[in-house]
Amino acid sequence: MSATDAPIGVFDSGFGGLTVARALRDQLPNEDMVYLGDTARSPYGTKSIAEVREYALECLDYLAGTGVKALVIACNSASSAVLRDARERYDVPVIDVILPAAKRAVRTTRSGRVGLICTTATATSASYDDALVAVPHVQLITQPCPLFVEYVEAGITSGTELMDAAREYLLPLREAGIDTLILGCTHYPLLAGVISYVAGDEVTLVSSAEECARETFATLADAGLLHDEPRTPQLRFLTTGSPELFAGVGSRLMGGFVEKVEQVYTI
Ligand code: DGL
């Protein structure tokens, strides 16, 4: 198989990376994909960076071993923990969710006040602060939103409870005068309706999923690795946990996008 024919490897702690996979499918419809969700050990967002790092590298090693042409770390918490190591460790391009979203936020903001909502792990790692360190006119205001992942996984994307949680998380950011808000967790595009409603029309949302897909296209194009011929792509979904659970939650969140799911035992 030539390098351009190989699939893109996509990794997340569980289901949130499916928003990245869907953006990849939209922007790169001729590309095969292998998606690995570490659902047996998710969520990552509540774990220490050291633990996330260990799990993420195991999963990325596994995906790299399947012969992918690029690795997409479709999880902000995992990107925060392993990005630098992953770039040195693998001989294929590695794309993360943090740098593309940070870049887009810099281009979007007019006031220079950018909000970041994310998991506790991503907030603790300060990875977005590091990504923006060379842009002193941008002030990042970070708000961890630990309940959001739970709502998404329970299939709750509206309703009073979620709205109350969103107000508690987002109103301080509004009061701080942000004009741009980074959805710094790949689960959050599924809550974009409520987040935008509460944050207000004047706040532009930056989705780490969309930006990561754009960056993946650019990286493959620059490396001459795009599959240019039209074809029906093969999409493989792997999970370290229950395939039935993955297929159930995955297709509920993504419509018909997630079909057959295989279990990975070897990690
Ligand atoms: N989707 C992951 C992220 O982008 C968070 C989910 C989790 O806590 O495992 O950070």
Short mmCIF file of C-alpha atoms and ligand atoms in Angstrom, two decimals:
data_model
loop_
_atom_site.label_atom_id
_atom_site.label_comp_id
_atom_site.label_asym_id
_atom_site.label_seq_id
_atom_site.Cartn_x
_atom_site.Cartn_y
_atom_site.Cartn_z
CA MET A 1 0.00 0.00 0.00
CA SER A 2 1.37 3.44 -0.90
CA ALA A 3 1.64 6.09 1.85
CA THR A 4 -1.24 8.13 0.42
CA ASP A 5 -3.53 5.06 0.61
CA ALA A 6 -2.90 4.50 4.32
CA PRO A 7 -5.57 5.62 6.79
CA ILE A 8 -5.40 8.56 9.18
CA GLY A 9 -5.19 7.43 12.82
CA VAL A 10 -7.46 9.34 15.18
CA PHE A 11 -7.21 8.96 18.95
CA ASP A 12 -9.36 10.16 21.83
CA SER A 13 -10.09 9.14 25.41
CA GLY A 14 -13.54 8.06 24.26
CA PHE A 15 -16.34 9.63 22.27
CA GLY A 16 -15.45 13.34 22.09
CA GLY A 17 -12.91 12.75 19.31
CA LEU A 18 -15.80 11.65 17.11
CA THR A 19 -16.49 15.37 16.57
CA VAL A 20 -12.98 15.58 15.09
CA ALA A 21 -13.53 12.40 13.06
CA ARG A 22 -16.72 13.89 11.65
CA ALA A 23 -14.96 17.15 10.76
CA LEU A 24 -12.19 15.08 9.11
CA ARG A 25 -14.75 13.13 7.13
CA ASP A 26 -16.36 16.39 5.97
CA GLN A 27 -13.07 18.06 5.02
CA LEU A 28 -11.21 14.95 3.77
CA PRO A 29 -13.95 12.72 2.33
CA ASN A 30 -11.54 10.47 0.39
CA GLU A 31 -9.47 9.48 3.40
CA ASP A 32 -9.68 6.19 5.27
CA MET A 33 -9.67 6.53 9.05
CA VAL A 34 -8.94 4.33 12.06
CA TYR A 35 -10.44 5.80 15.24
CA LEU A 36 -9.37 4.53 18.65
CA GLY A 37 -11.33 5.54 21.76
CA ASP A 38 -9.83 4.56 25.12
CA THR A 39 -13.28 4.21 26.68
CA ALA A 40 -12.06 1.59 29.20
CA ARG A 41 -9.99 4.34 30.88
CA SER A 42 -11.96 7.50 30.08
CA PRO A 43 -12.58 10.18 31.18
CA TYR A 44 -9.06 11.60 30.92
CA GLY A 45 -10.12 15.11 31.91
CA THR A 46 -10.29 14.28 35.62
CA LYS A 47 -6.96 12.37 35.73
CA SER A 48 -3.41 13.57 36.40
CA ILE A 49 -1.31 14.62 33.43
CA ALA A 50 1.15 11.76 34.18
CA GLU A 51 -1.62 9.18 33.97
CA VAL A 52 -3.12 10.67 30.81
CA ARG A 53 0.35 10.69 29.27
CA GLU A 54 0.89 6.98 29.98
CA TYR A 55 -2.49 5.94 28.54
CA ALA A 56 -2.29 8.25 25.55
CA LEU A 57 1.17 7.04 24.50
CA GLU A 58 0.02 3.40 24.74
CA CYS A 59 -2.92 4.15 22.47
CA LEU A 60 -0.88 6.20 20.02
CA ASP A 61 1.77 3.44 19.88
CA TYR A 62 -0.99 0.99 19.02
CA LEU A 63 -2.43 3.20 16.28
CA ALA A 64 1.03 3.94 14.87
CA GLY A 65 1.63 0.17 14.73
CA THR A 66 -1.39 -0.28 12.44
CA GLY A 67 0.43 1.64 9.68
CA VAL A 68 -1.40 4.97 9.65
CA LYS A 69 -0.01 7.86 7.57
CA ALA A 70 -0.70 10.51 10.24
CA LEU A 71 -1.78 10.59 13.88
CA VAL A 72 -4.48 12.99 15.02
CA ILE A 73 -4.69 13.49 18.79
CA ALA A 74 -8.40 14.34 18.90
CA CYS A 75 -8.46 15.09 22.62
CA ASN A 76 -7.36 18.29 24.33
CA SER A 77 -6.51 16.51 27.58
CA ALA A 78 -4.26 13.99 25.76
CA SER A 79 -2.76 16.69 23.52
CA SER A 80 -1.88 18.65 26.66
CA ALA A 81 -0.08 15.62 28.09
CA VAL A 82 1.85 14.17 25.13
CA LEU A 83 2.16 16.59 22.25
CA ARG A 84 5.89 17.26 22.43
CA ASP A 85 6.81 13.59 22.99
CA ALA A 86 4.47 12.39 20.27
CA ARG A 87 6.11 14.59 17.63
CA GLU A 88 9.51 13.05 18.44
CA ARG A 89 8.26 9.52 18.98
CA TYR A 90 6.52 8.80 15.65
CA ASP A 91 7.81 9.03 12.12
CA VAL A 92 4.45 10.14 10.72
CA PRO A 93 3.01 13.67 11.10
CA VAL A 94 1.22 14.25 14.43
CA ILE A 95 -1.62 16.77 14.54
CA ASP A 96 -3.15 17.97 17.80
CA VAL A 97 -6.21 19.99 18.72
CA ILE A 98 -4.58 22.74 20.78
CA LEU A 99 -2.25 24.62 18.43
CA PRO A 100 -4.79 24.95 15.57
CA ALA A 101 -7.50 26.23 17.94
CA ALA A 102 -5.12 28.67 19.64
CA LYS A 103 -4.02 30.01 16.23
CA ARG A 104 -7.62 30.51 15.11
CA ALA A 105 -8.50 32.31 18.34
CA VAL A 106 -5.62 34.76 17.82
CA ARG A 107 -6.89 35.50 14.30
CA THR A 108 -10.48 35.87 15.49
CA THR A 109 -10.27 38.09 18.57
CA ARG A 110 -10.53 41.85 18.27
CA SER A 111 -10.57 42.69 21.95
CA GLY A 112 -7.64 40.38 22.76
CA ARG A 113 -9.74 38.72 25.48
CA VAL A 114 -10.15 35.04 24.71
CA GLY A 115 -12.05 32.54 26.86
CA LEU A 116 -11.09 28.88 27.10
CA ILE A 117 -13.46 26.20 28.36
CA CYS A 118 -11.94 22.77 28.89
CA THR A 119 -11.47 19.82 31.22
CA THR A 120 -9.63 20.13 34.52
CA ALA A 121 -6.62 18.24 33.06
CA THR A 122 -6.29 20.69 30.16
CA ALA A 123 -6.69 23.69 32.47
CA THR A 124 -4.06 22.34 34.90
CA SER A 125 -1.56 21.64 32.12
CA ALA A 126 -1.72 25.31 30.97
CA SER A 127 -1.14 24.02 27.44
CA TYR A 128 -3.21 26.80 25.84
CA ASP A 129 -1.31 29.42 27.88
CA ASP A 130 1.91 27.89 26.51
CA ALA A 131 0.53 27.95 22.96
CA LEU A 132 -0.30 31.65 23.32
CA VAL A 133 2.82 32.73 25.17
CA ALA A 134 4.29 34.43 22.09
CA VAL A 135 1.12 36.53 21.62
CA PRO A 136 1.19 38.93 24.59
CA HIS A 137 -1.74 41.05 23.34
CA VAL A 138 -4.05 38.05 23.85
CA GLN A 139 -5.28 37.49 27.39
CA LEU A 140 -6.57 33.96 28.01
CA ILE A 141 -9.26 33.44 30.63
CA THR A 142 -9.65 29.75 31.44
CA GLN A 143 -12.76 28.09 32.85
CA PRO A 144 -12.78 24.34 33.49
CA CYS A 145 -16.26 22.85 32.87
CA PRO A 146 -16.07 19.34 34.35
CA LEU A 147 -19.82 18.66 34.08
CA PHE A 148 -20.03 19.25 30.33
CA VAL A 149 -18.43 15.89 29.39
CA GLU A 150 -20.91 14.06 31.64
CA TYR A 151 -23.86 15.82 30.01
CA VAL A 152 -22.66 14.97 26.51
CA GLU A 153 -22.10 11.32 27.34
CA ALA A 154 -25.56 11.13 28.88
CA GLY A 155 -26.97 12.54 25.62
CA ILE A 156 -28.12 15.76 27.34
CA THR A 157 -27.58 18.80 25.10
CA SER A 158 -30.31 21.15 26.44
CA GLY A 159 -32.64 21.52 29.45
CA THR A 160 -32.72 23.48 32.70
CA GLU A 161 -29.90 21.69 34.53
CA LEU A 162 -27.46 22.03 31.65
CA MET A 163 -28.49 25.65 31.10
CA ASP A 164 -27.82 26.41 34.79
CA ALA A 165 -24.38 24.76 34.60
CA ALA A 166 -23.60 26.67 31.39
CA ARG A 167 -24.57 29.97 33.06
CA GLU A 168 -22.36 29.22 36.04
CA TYR A 169 -19.37 28.44 33.79
CA LEU A 170 -19.87 31.05 31.09
CA LEU A 171 -21.25 34.17 32.74
CA PRO A 172 -17.90 35.02 34.42
CA LEU A 173 -16.29 34.80 30.97
CA ARG A 174 -18.93 37.15 29.53
CA GLU A 175 -18.34 39.54 32.41
CA ALA A 176 -14.61 39.40 31.67
CA GLY A 177 -15.42 40.80 28.22
CA ILE A 178 -14.31 37.91 25.99
CA ASP A 179 -15.20 38.13 22.29
CA THR A 180 -13.83 34.68 21.37
CA LEU A 181 -14.36 31.35 23.13
CA ILE A 182 -12.26 28.25 22.48
CA LEU A 183 -14.17 24.98 22.87
CA GLY A 184 -11.09 23.32 24.37
CA CYS A 185 -12.59 19.85 24.71
CA THR A 186 -13.65 17.74 21.77
CA HIS A 187 -16.96 16.89 23.46
CA TYR A 188 -18.05 20.53 23.48
CA PRO A 189 -19.04 21.00 19.81
CA LEU A 190 -22.02 18.81 20.75
CA LEU A 191 -23.01 21.54 23.24
CA ALA A 192 -22.36 24.43 20.82
CA GLY A 193 -26.08 25.35 20.85
CA VAL A 194 -26.31 25.96 24.58
CA ILE A 195 -22.79 27.41 24.83
CA SER A 196 -23.48 29.97 22.10
CA TYR A 197 -26.92 30.78 23.56
CA VAL A 198 -25.48 31.53 27.00
CA ALA A 199 -22.21 33.14 25.85
CA GLY A 200 -24.15 35.49 23.55
CA ASP A 201 -24.06 36.34 19.85
CA GLU A 202 -21.12 38.69 20.17
CA VAL A 203 -18.85 35.82 21.23
CA THR A 204 -17.35 33.76 18.38
CA LEU A 205 -16.87 30.07 19.16
CA VAL A 206 -13.66 28.36 18.02
CA SER A 207 -14.05 24.58 17.73
CA SER A 208 -10.87 22.60 18.32
CA ALA A 209 -12.46 19.82 16.21
CA GLU A 210 -12.98 21.97 13.08
CA GLU A 211 -9.58 23.62 13.40
CA CYS A 212 -7.85 20.28 13.87
CA ALA A 213 -9.45 18.93 10.67
CA ARG A 214 -8.27 22.02 8.76
CA GLU A 215 -4.75 21.56 10.13
CA THR A 216 -4.83 17.87 9.16
CA PHE A 217 -5.71 18.77 5.56
CA ALA A 218 -2.87 21.31 5.43
CA THR A 219 -0.36 18.89 6.98
CA LEU A 220 -1.22 16.07 4.55
CA ALA A 221 -1.23 18.45 1.58
CA ASP A 222 2.21 19.84 2.51
CA ALA A 223 3.60 16.31 2.96
CA GLY A 224 2.11 15.06 -0.35
CA LEU A 225 0.03 12.54 1.61
CA LEU A 226 -3.51 13.40 0.50
CA HIS A 227 -5.49 10.66 -1.23
CA ASP A 228 -6.67 12.62 -4.27
CA GLU A 229 -8.80 9.99 -6.05
CA PRO A 230 -12.53 9.91 -5.20
CA ARG A 231 -13.48 6.77 -3.25
CA THR A 232 -15.81 5.53 -0.54
CA PRO A 233 -13.59 5.68 2.54
CA GLN A 234 -13.15 2.86 5.04
CA LEU A 235 -13.87 4.01 8.59
CA ARG A 236 -12.77 1.66 11.40
CA PHE A 237 -13.78 2.29 14.99
CA LEU A 238 -11.77 0.64 17.77
CA THR A 239 -12.40 0.82 21.50
CA THR A 240 -10.58 -0.47 24.56
CA GLY A 241 -13.96 -0.89 26.27
CA SER A 242 -17.29 -2.37 25.29
CA PRO A 243 -17.93 -2.23 21.52
CA GLU A 244 -21.70 -2.31 22.13
CA LEU A 245 -21.46 0.72 24.42
CA PHE A 246 -19.22 2.55 21.94
CA ALA A 247 -21.56 1.82 19.03
CA GLY A 248 -24.59 2.86 21.11
CA VAL A 249 -23.24 6.17 22.42
CA GLY A 250 -21.32 6.85 19.19
CA SER A 251 -24.31 6.50 16.91
CA ARG A 252 -26.56 8.41 19.32
CA LEU A 253 -24.12 11.32 19.30
CA MET A 254 -23.17 11.15 15.64
CA GLY A 255 -26.19 9.78 13.79
CA GLY A 256 -25.30 6.94 11.41
CA PHE A 257 -21.62 7.85 11.35
CA VAL A 258 -20.44 5.13 13.76
CA GLU A 259 -21.26 1.65 12.55
CA LYS A 260 -19.22 -1.47 13.21
CA VAL A 261 -16.98 -1.20 16.29
CA GLU A 262 -14.08 -3.56 17.16
CA GLN A 263 -12.58 -4.14 20.58
CA VAL A 264 -8.83 -3.77 21.08
CA TYR A 265 -7.47 -6.12 23.76
CA THR A 266 -3.76 -5.62 23.34
CA ILE A 267 -3.28 -2.20 24.98
N1 DGL B 1 -12.56 14.87 24.75
C1 DGL B 1 -11.60 15.09 25.80
C2 DGL B 1 -10.87 16.42 25.59
O1 DGL B 1 -10.87 16.98 24.49
C3 DGL B 1 -12.18 15.10 27.20
C4 DGL B 1 -12.98 13.93 27.62
C5 DGL B 1 -12.39 13.23 28.82
O2 DGL B 1 -12.41 13.80 29.92
O3 DGL B 1 -11.93 12.11 28.63
O4 DGL B 1 -10.24 16.92 26.50
#
